[in-house]
mmCIF file of C-alpha atoms in Angstrom:
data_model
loop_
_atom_site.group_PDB
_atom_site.id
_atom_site.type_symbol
_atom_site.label_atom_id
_atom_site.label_comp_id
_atom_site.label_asym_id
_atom_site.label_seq_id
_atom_site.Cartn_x
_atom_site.Cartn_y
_atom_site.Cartn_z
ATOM 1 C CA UNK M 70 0.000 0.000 0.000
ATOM 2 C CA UNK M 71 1.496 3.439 -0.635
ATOM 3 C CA UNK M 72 0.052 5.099 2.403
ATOM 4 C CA UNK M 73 -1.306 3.825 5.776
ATOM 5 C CA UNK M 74 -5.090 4.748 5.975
ATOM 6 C CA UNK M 75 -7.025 5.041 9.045
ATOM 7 C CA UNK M 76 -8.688 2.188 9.682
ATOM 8 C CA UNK M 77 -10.968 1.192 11.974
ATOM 9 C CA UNK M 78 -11.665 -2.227 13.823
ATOM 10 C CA UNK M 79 -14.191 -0.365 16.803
ATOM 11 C CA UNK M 80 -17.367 -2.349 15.202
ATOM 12 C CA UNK M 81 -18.447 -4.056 12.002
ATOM 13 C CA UNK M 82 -20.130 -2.864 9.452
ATOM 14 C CA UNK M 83 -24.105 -3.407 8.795
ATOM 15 C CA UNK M 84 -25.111 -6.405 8.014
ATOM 16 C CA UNK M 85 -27.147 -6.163 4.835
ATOM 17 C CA UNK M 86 -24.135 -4.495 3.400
ATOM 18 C CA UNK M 87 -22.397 -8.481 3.139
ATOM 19 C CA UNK M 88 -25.325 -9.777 2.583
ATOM 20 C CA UNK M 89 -25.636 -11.645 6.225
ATOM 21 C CA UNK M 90 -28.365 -11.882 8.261
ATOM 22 C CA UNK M 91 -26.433 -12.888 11.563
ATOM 23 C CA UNK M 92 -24.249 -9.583 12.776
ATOM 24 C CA UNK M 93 -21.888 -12.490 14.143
ATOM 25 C CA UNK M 94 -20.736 -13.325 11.180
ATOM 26 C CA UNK M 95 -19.891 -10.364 9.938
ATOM 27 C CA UNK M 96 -16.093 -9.399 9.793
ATOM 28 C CA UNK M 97 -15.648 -6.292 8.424
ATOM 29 C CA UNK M 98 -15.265 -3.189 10.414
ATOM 30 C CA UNK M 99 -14.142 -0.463 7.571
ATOM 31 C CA UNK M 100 -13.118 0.233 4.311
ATOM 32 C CA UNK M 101 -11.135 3.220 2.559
ATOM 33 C CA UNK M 102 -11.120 4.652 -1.625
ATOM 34 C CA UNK M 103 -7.896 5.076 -1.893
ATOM 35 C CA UNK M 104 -8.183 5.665 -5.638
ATOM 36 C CA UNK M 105 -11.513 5.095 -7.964
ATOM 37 C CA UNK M 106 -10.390 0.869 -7.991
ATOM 38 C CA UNK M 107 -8.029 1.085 -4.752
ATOM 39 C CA UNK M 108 -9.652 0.129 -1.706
ATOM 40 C CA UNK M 109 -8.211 -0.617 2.205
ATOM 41 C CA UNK M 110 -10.468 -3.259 4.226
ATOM 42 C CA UNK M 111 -10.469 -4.162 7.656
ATOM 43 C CA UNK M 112 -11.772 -7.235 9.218
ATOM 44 C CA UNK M 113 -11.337 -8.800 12.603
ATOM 45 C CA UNK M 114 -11.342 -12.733 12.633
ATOM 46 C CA UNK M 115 -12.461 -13.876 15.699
ATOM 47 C CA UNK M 116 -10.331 -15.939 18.451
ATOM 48 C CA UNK M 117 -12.386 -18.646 17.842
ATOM 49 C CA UNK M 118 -15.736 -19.702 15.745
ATOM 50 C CA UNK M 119 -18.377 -22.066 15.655
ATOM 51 C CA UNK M 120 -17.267 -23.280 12.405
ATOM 52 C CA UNK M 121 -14.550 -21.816 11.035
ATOM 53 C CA UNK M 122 -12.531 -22.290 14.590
ATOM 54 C CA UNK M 123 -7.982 -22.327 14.573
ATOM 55 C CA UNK M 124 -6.827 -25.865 13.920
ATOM 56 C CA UNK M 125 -5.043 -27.423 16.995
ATOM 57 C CA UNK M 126 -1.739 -25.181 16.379
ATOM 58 C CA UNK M 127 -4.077 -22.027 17.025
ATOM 59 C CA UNK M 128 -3.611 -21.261 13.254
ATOM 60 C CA UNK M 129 -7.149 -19.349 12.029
ATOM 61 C CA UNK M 130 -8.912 -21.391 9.478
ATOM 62 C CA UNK M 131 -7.796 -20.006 6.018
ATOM 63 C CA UNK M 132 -12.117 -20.284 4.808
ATOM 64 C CA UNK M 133 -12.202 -16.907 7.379
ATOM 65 C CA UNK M 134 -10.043 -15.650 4.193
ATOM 66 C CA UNK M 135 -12.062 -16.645 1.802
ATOM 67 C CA UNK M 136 -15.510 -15.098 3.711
ATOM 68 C CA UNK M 137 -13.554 -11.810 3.920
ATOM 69 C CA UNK M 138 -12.495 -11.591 0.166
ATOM 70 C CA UNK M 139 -16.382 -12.416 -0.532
ATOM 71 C CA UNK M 140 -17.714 -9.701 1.955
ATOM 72 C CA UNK M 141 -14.612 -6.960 0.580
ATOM 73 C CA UNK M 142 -16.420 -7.638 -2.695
ATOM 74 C CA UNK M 143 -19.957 -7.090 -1.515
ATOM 75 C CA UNK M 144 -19.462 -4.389 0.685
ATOM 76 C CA UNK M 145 -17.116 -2.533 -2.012
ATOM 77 C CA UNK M 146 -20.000 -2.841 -4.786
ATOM 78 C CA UNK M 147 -22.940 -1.526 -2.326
ATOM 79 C CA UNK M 148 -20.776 1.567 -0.571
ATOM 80 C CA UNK M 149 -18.138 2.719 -2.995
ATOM 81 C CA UNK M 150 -19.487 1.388 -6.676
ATOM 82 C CA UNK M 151 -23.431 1.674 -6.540
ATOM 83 C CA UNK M 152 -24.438 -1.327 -6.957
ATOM 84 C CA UNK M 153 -28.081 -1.379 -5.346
ATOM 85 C CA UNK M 154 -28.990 -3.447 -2.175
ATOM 86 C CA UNK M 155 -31.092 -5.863 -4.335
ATOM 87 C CA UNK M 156 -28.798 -7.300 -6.365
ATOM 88 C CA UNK M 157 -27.996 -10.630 -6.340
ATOM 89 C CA UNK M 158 -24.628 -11.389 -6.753
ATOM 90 C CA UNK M 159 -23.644 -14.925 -8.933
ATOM 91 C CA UNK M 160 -20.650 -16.301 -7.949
ATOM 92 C CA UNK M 161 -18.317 -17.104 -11.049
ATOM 93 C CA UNK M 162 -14.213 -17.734 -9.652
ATOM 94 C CA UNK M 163 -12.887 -18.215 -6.294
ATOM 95 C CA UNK M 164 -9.088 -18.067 -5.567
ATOM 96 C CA UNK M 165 -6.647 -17.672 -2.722
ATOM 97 C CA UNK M 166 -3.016 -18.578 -1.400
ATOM 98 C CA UNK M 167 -1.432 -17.992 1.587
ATOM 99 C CA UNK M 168 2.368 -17.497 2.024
ATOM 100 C CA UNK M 169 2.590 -18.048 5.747
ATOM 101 C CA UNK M 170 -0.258 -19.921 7.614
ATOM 102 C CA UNK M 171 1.728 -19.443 10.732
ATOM 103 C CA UNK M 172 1.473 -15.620 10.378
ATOM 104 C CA UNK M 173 -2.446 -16.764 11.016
ATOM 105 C CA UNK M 174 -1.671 -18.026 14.583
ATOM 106 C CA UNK M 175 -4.398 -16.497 17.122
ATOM 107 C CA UNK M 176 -3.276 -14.716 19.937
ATOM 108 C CA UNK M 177 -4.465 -13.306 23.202
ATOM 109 C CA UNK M 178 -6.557 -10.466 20.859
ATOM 110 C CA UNK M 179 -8.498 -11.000 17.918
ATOM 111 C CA UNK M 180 -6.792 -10.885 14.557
ATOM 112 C CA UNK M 181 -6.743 -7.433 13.044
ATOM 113 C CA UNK M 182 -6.889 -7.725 9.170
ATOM 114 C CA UNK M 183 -6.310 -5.294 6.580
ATOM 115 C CA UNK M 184 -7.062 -6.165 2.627
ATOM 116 C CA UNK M 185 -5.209 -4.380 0.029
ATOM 117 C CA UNK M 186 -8.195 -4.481 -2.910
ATOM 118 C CA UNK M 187 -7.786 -3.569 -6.539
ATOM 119 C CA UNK M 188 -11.695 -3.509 -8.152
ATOM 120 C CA UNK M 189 -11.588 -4.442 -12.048
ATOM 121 C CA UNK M 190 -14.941 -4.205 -13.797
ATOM 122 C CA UNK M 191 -15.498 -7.444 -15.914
ATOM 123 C CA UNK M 192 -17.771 -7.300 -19.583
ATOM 124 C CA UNK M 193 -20.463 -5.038 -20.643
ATOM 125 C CA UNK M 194 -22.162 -3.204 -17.792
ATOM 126 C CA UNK M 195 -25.993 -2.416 -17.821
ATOM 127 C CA UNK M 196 -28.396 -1.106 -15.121
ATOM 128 C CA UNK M 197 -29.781 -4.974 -14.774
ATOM 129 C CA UNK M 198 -26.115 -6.841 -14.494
ATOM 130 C CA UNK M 199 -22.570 -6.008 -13.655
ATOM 131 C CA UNK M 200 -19.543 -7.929 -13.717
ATOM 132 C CA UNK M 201 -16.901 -7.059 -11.378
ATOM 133 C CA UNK M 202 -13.844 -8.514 -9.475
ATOM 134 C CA UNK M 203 -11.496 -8.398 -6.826
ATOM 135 C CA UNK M 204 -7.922 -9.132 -6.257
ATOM 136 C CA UNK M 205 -6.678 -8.648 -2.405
ATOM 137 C CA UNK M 206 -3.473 -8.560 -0.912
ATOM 138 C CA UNK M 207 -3.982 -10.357 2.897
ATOM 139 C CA UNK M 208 -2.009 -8.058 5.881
ATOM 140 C CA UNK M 209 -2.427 -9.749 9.637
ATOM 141 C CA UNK M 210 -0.177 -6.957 11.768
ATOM 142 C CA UNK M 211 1.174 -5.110 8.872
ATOM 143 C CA UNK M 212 2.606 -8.939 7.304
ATOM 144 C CA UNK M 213 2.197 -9.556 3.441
ATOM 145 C CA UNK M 214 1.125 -13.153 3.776
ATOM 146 C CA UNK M 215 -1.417 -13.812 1.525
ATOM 147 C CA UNK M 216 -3.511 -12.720 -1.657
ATOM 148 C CA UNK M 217 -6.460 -13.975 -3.129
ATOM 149 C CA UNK M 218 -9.307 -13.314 -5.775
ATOM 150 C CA UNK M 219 -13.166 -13.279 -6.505
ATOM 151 C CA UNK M 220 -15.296 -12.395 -9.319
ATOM 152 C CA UNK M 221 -19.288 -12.228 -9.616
ATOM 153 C CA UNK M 222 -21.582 -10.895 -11.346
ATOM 154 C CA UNK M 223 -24.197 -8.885 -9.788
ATOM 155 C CA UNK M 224 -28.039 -9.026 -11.387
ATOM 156 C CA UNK M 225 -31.519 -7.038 -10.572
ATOM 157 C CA UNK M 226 -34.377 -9.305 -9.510
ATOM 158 C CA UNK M 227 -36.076 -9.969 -13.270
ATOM 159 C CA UNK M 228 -32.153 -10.387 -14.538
ATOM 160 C CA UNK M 229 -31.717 -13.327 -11.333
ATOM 161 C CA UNK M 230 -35.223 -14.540 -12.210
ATOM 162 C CA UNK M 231 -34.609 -15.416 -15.950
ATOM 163 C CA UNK M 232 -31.193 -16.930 -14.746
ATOM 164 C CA UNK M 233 -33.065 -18.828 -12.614
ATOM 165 C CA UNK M 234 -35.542 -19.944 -14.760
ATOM 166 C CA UNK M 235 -38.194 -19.580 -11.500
ATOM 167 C CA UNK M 236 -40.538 -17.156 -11.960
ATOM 168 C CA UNK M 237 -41.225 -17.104 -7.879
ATOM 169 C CA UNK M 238 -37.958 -15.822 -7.208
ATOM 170 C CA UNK M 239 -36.196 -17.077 -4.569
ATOM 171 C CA UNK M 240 -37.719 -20.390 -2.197
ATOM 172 C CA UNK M 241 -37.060 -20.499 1.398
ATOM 173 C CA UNK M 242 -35.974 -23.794 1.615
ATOM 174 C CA UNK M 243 -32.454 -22.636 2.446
ATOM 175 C CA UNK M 244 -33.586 -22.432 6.103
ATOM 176 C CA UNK M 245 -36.900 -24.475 8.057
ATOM 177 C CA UNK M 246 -37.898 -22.970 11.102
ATOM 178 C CA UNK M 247 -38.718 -25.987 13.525
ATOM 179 C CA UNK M 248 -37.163 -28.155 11.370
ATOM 180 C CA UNK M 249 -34.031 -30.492 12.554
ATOM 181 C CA UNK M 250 -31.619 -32.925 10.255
ATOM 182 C CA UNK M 251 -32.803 -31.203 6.720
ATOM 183 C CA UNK M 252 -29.683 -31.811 4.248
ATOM 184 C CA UNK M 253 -28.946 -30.250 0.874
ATOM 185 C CA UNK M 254 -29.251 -32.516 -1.775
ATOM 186 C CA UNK M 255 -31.979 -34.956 -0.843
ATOM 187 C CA UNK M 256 -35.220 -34.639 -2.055
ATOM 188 C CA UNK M 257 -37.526 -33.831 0.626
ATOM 189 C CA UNK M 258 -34.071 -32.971 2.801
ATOM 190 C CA UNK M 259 -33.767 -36.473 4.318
ATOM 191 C CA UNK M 260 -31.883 -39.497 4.102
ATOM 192 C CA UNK M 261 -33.349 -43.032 3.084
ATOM 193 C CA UNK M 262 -31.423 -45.486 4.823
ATOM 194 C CA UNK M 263 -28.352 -44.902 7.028
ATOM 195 C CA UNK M 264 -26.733 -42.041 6.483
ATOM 196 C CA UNK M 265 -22.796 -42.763 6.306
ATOM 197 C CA UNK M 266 -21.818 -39.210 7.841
ATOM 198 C CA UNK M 267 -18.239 -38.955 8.155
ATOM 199 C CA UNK M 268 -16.835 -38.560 11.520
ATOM 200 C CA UNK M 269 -16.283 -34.492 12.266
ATOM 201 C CA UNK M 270 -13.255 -35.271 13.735
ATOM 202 C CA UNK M 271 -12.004 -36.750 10.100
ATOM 203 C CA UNK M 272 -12.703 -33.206 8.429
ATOM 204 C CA UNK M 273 -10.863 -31.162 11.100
ATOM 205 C CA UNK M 274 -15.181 -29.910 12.645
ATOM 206 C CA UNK M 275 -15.293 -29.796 16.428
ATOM 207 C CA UNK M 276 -19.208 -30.542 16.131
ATOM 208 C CA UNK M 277 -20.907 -33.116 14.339
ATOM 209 C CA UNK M 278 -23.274 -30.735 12.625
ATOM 210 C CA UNK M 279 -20.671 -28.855 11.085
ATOM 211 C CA UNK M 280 -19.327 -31.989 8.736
ATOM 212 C CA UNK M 281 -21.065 -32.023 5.498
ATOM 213 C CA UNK M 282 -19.565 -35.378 3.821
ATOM 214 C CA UNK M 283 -20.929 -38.469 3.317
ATOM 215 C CA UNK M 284 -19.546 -41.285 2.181
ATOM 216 C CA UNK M 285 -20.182 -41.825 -1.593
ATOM 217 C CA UNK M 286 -21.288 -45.274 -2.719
ATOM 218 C CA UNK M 287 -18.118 -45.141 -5.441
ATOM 219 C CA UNK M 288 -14.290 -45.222 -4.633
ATOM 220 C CA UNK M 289 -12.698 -41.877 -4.545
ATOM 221 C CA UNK M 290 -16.624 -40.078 -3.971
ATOM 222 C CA UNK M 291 -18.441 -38.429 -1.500
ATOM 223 C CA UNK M 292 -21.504 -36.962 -0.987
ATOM 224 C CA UNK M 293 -22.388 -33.172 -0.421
ATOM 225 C CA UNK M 294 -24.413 -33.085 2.674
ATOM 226 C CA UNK M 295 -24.513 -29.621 4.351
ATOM 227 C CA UNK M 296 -27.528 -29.332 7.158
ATOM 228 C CA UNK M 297 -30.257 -26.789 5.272
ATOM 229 C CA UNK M 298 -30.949 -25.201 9.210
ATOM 230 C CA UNK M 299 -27.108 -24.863 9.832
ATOM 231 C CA UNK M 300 -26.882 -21.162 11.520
ATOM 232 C CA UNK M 301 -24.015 -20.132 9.741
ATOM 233 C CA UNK M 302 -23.740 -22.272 6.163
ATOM 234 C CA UNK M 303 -27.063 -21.306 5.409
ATOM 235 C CA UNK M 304 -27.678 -17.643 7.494
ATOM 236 C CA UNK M 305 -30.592 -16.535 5.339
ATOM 237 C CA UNK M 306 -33.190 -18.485 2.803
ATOM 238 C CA UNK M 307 -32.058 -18.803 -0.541
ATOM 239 C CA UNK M 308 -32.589 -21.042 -3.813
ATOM 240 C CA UNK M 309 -29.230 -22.922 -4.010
ATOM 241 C CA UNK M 310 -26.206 -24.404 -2.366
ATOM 242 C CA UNK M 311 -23.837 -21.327 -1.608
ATOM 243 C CA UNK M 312 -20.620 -20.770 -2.724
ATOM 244 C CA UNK M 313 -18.856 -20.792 0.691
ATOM 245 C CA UNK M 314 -21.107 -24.507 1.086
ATOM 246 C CA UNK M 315 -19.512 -26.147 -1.479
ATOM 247 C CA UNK M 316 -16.266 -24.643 -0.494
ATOM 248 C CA UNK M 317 -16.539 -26.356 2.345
ATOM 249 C CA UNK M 318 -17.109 -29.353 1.287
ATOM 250 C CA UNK M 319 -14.308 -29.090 -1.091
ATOM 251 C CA UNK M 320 -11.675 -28.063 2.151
ATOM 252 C CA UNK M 321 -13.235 -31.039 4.672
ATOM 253 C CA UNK M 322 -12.887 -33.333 1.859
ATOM 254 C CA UNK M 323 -9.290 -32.581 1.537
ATOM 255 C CA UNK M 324 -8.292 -32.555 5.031
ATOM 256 C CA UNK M 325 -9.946 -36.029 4.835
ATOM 257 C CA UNK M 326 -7.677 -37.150 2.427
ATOM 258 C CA UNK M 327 -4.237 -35.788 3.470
ATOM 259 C CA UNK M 328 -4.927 -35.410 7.327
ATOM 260 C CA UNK M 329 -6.819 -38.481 8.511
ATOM 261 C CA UNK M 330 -4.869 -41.331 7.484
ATOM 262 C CA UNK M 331 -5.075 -43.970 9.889
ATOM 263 C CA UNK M 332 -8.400 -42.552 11.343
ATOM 264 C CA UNK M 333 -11.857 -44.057 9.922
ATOM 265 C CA UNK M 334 -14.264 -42.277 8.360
ATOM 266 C CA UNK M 335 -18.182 -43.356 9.531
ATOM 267 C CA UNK M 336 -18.968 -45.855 8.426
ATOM 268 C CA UNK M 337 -15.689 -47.069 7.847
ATOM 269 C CA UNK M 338 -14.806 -48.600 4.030
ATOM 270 C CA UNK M 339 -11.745 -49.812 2.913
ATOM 271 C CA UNK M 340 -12.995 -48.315 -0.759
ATOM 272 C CA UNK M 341 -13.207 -44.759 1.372
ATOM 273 C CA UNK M 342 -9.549 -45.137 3.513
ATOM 274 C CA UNK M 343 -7.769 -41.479 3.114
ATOM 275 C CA UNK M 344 -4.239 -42.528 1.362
ATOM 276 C CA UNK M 345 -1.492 -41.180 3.603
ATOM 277 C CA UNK M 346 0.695 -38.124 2.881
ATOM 278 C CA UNK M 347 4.661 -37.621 3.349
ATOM 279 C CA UNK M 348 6.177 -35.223 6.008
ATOM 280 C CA UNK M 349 5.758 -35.560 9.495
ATOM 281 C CA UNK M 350 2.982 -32.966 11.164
ATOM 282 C CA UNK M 351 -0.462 -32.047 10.002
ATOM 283 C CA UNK M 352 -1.222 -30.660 6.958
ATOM 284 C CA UNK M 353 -2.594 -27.199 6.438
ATOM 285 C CA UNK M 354 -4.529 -25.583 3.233
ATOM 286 C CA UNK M 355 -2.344 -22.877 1.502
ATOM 287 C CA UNK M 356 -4.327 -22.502 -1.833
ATOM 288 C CA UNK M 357 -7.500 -22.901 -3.221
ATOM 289 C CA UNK M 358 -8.858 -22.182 -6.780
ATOM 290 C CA UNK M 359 -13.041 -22.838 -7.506
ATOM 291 C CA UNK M 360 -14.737 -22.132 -10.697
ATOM 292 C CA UNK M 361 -18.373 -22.290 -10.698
ATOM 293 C CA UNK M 362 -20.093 -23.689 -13.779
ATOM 294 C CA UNK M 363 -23.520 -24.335 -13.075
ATOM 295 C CA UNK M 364 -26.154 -23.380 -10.148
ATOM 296 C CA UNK M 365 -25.970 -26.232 -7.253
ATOM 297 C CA UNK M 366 -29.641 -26.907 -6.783
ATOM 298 C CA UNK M 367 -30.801 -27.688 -3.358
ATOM 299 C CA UNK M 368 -32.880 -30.718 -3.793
ATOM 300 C CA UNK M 369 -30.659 -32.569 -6.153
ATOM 301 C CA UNK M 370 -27.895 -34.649 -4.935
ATOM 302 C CA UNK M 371 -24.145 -33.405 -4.964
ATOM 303 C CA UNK M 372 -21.166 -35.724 -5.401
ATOM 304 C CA UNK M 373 -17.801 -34.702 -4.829
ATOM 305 C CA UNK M 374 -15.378 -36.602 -7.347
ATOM 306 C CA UNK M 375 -11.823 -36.702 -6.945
ATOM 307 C CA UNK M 376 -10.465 -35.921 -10.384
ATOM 308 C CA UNK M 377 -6.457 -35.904 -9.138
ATOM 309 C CA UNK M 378 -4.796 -36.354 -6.324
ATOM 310 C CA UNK M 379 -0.897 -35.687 -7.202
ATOM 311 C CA UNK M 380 2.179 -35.615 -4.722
ATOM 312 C CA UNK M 381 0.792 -38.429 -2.211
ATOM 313 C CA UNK M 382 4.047 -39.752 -1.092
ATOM 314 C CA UNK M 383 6.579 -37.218 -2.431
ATOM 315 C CA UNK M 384 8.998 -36.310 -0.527
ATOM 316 C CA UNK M 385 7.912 -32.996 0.054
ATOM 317 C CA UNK M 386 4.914 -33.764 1.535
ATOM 318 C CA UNK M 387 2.916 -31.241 -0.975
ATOM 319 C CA UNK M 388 -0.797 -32.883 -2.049
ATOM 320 C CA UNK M 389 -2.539 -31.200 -5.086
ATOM 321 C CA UNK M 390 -6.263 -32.446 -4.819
ATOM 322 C CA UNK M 391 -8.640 -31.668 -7.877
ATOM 323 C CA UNK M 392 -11.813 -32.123 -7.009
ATOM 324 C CA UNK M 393 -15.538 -31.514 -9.028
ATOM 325 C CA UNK M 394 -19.090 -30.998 -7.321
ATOM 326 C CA UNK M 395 -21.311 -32.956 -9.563
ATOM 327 C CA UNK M 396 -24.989 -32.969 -10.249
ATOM 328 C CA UNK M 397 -26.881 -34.622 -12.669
ATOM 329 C CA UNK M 398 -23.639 -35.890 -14.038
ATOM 330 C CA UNK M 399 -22.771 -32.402 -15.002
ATOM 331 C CA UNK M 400 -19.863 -30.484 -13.307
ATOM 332 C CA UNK M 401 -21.189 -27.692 -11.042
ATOM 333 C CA UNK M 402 -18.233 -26.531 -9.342
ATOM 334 C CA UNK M 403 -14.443 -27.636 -9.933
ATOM 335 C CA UNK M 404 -11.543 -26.805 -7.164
ATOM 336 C CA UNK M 405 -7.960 -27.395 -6.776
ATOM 337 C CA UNK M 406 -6.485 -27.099 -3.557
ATOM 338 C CA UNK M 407 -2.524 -27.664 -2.268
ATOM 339 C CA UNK M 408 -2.185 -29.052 1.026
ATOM 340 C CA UNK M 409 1.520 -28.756 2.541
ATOM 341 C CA UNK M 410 2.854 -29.661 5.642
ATOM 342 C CA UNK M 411 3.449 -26.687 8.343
ATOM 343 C CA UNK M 412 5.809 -23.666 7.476
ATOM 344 C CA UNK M 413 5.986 -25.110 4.053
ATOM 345 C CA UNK M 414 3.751 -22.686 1.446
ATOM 346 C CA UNK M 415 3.093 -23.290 -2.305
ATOM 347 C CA UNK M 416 2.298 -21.220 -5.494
ATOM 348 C CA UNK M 417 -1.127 -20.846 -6.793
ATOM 349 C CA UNK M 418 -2.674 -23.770 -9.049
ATOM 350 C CA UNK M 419 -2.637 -22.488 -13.006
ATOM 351 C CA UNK M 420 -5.693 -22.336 -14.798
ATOM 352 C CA UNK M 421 -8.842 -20.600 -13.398
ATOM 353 C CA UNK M 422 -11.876 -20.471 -15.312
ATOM 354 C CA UNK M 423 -15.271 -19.025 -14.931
ATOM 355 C CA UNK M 424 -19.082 -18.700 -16.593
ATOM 356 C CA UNK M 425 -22.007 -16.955 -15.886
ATOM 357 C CA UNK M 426 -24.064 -19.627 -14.069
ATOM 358 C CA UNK M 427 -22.578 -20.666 -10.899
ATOM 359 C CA UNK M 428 -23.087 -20.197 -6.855
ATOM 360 C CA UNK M 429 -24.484 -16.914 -4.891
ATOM 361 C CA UNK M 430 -21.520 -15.964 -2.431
#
């Protein structure tokens, strides 16, 4: 940054203005125009979180990243680039890497974290749809050590409606009042027969209710199984798996695979066994690059497919995982993430992509 704004971290920002119904999960507590596309961001991540909680070295879970870059972007459009409260914003690319996860340690205070945006508008722009995006530079106590991306494209109510193809606009079957045990991706939101939810503990979740994988009935697949009335996955009704949902799914399905070797998932499968990664210590998520392709429809189920899975066994303990979100047969979302052992950090996966259709952030 050229200059040193004043920022403040007092108290967040309103709600609406991240599109988050809960003020408790809302992280940002300023932002600053430095030029026309130049924008300063503060955040504080909390000490700890229902769901995205510090892993056991008290390093903060690197999806807090990702739900910053995606509010940055939201609040940006709605207070510096007039984009009007009711647009709904379609999620298209999701990216991030971070240098130094240990830099991400909690400490006796929250974290205070500043985000170095650059805004790029993206296509034709109309009154009904805008395409924008956002590249950030991650600062925790003045440190470099991270950066990371998102673009969307943000559409009036008719615009969302015809992308939709539902003339009701949006359902709320995202959350049930009342309701209990509801999961994305079953008809009727239930289960028929047992329902072969992996062990929390396998995904790196403290609770139960925050896993969302179940065991696939394929080698190398799993099933997409996020609770419709979870308080923070699904904070306000809406027509279609989230973004940061099937993000999720993509990072516990990784830590399954290069963290919980010699655990058992539930029920336990030899066809589901994790394979075992080099290096001694724990593993710990230092990239992550999603491209959304299609809308992930509530009701229909989601498979998670391992596509690759390179470096199990090298030497330098680094795992690539690719990884689709399937429905239908048809690719819905795509991520690859790198997985490293502590202290050790890795460059960026090549290739993103993006389309129109794809997730609300």
């Amino acid at each position: 940054m050229s200059r040193a704004p004043e920022l403040t971290f007092q108290q967040t920002i309103p709600r609406r203005l991240v599109h988050r119904a809960a003020v408790a999960e809302v992280f940002l507590t300023d932002a600053v125009a430095l030029e026309d596309d130049h924008f300063v961001v503060a955040a504080q991540w909390p000490r700890d979180h229902a769901l995205y909680h510090p892993d056991p070295a008290g390093r903060s879970d690197p999806l807090l990243f990702a739900e910053t870059i995606r509010q940055a972007l939201v609040y940006v459009a709605h207070r510096h680039c007039g984009v009007p409260l009711e647009h709904r914003f379609v999620g298209r690319n999701m990216h991030l890497v971070i240098d130094d996860p240990d830099a991400l340690r909690v400490g006796g205070e929250p974290l205070p974290v500043v985000l170095d945006v650059r805004w790029f508008g993206v296509g034709n722009d109309s009154p009904r749809r805008r395409g924008m995006r956002i590249e950030a530079e991650l600062r925790v106590a003045g440190v470099v050590c991270g950066r990371g991306g998102l673009s969307v494209v943000a559409v009036d109510e008719s615009y969302y409606r015809r992308l939709r193809r539902r003339p009701g606009g949006v359902s709320p079957t995202g959350r049930h009042s009342g309701a209990t045990g509801r999961l994305a991706g079953f008809p009727g939101g239930r289960v028929a027969g047992p329902p072969g939810r992996v062990a929390g503990s396998s995904v790196g979740r403290l609770r139960e209710k925050d896993c969302v994988l179940m065991t696939g009935e394929r080698p190398g697949e799993w099933l997409l199984a996020a609770d419709l009335d979870h308080a923070i996955l699904f904070d306000h009704p809406t027509d279609h798996v989230p973004l940061m949902v099937v993000l999720e799914g993509f990072r516990q399905l990784g830590h399954l695979l290069v963290n919980a070797a010699g655990t058992s998932p539930v029920p336990s499968s030899p066809t589901h066994s994790p394979a075992p990664s080099a290096g001694a210590g724990p593993h710990v998520l230092v990239s992550l690059d999603s491209a959304c392709r299609a809308w992930a429809e509530l009701d229909v189920p989601t498979r998670l497919v391992v596509r690759s899975d390179r470096g199990a066994g090298a030497r330098t303990g680094v795992r690539e995982l690719a990884v689709d979100a399937v429905q239908r047969d048809a690719v819905v979302m795509t991520s690859t993430m790198v997985w490293a052992p502590a202290r050790t950090s890795s460059p960026a996966p090549n290739g993103r992509s993006s389309a129109e259709s794809g997730s609300r952030p």
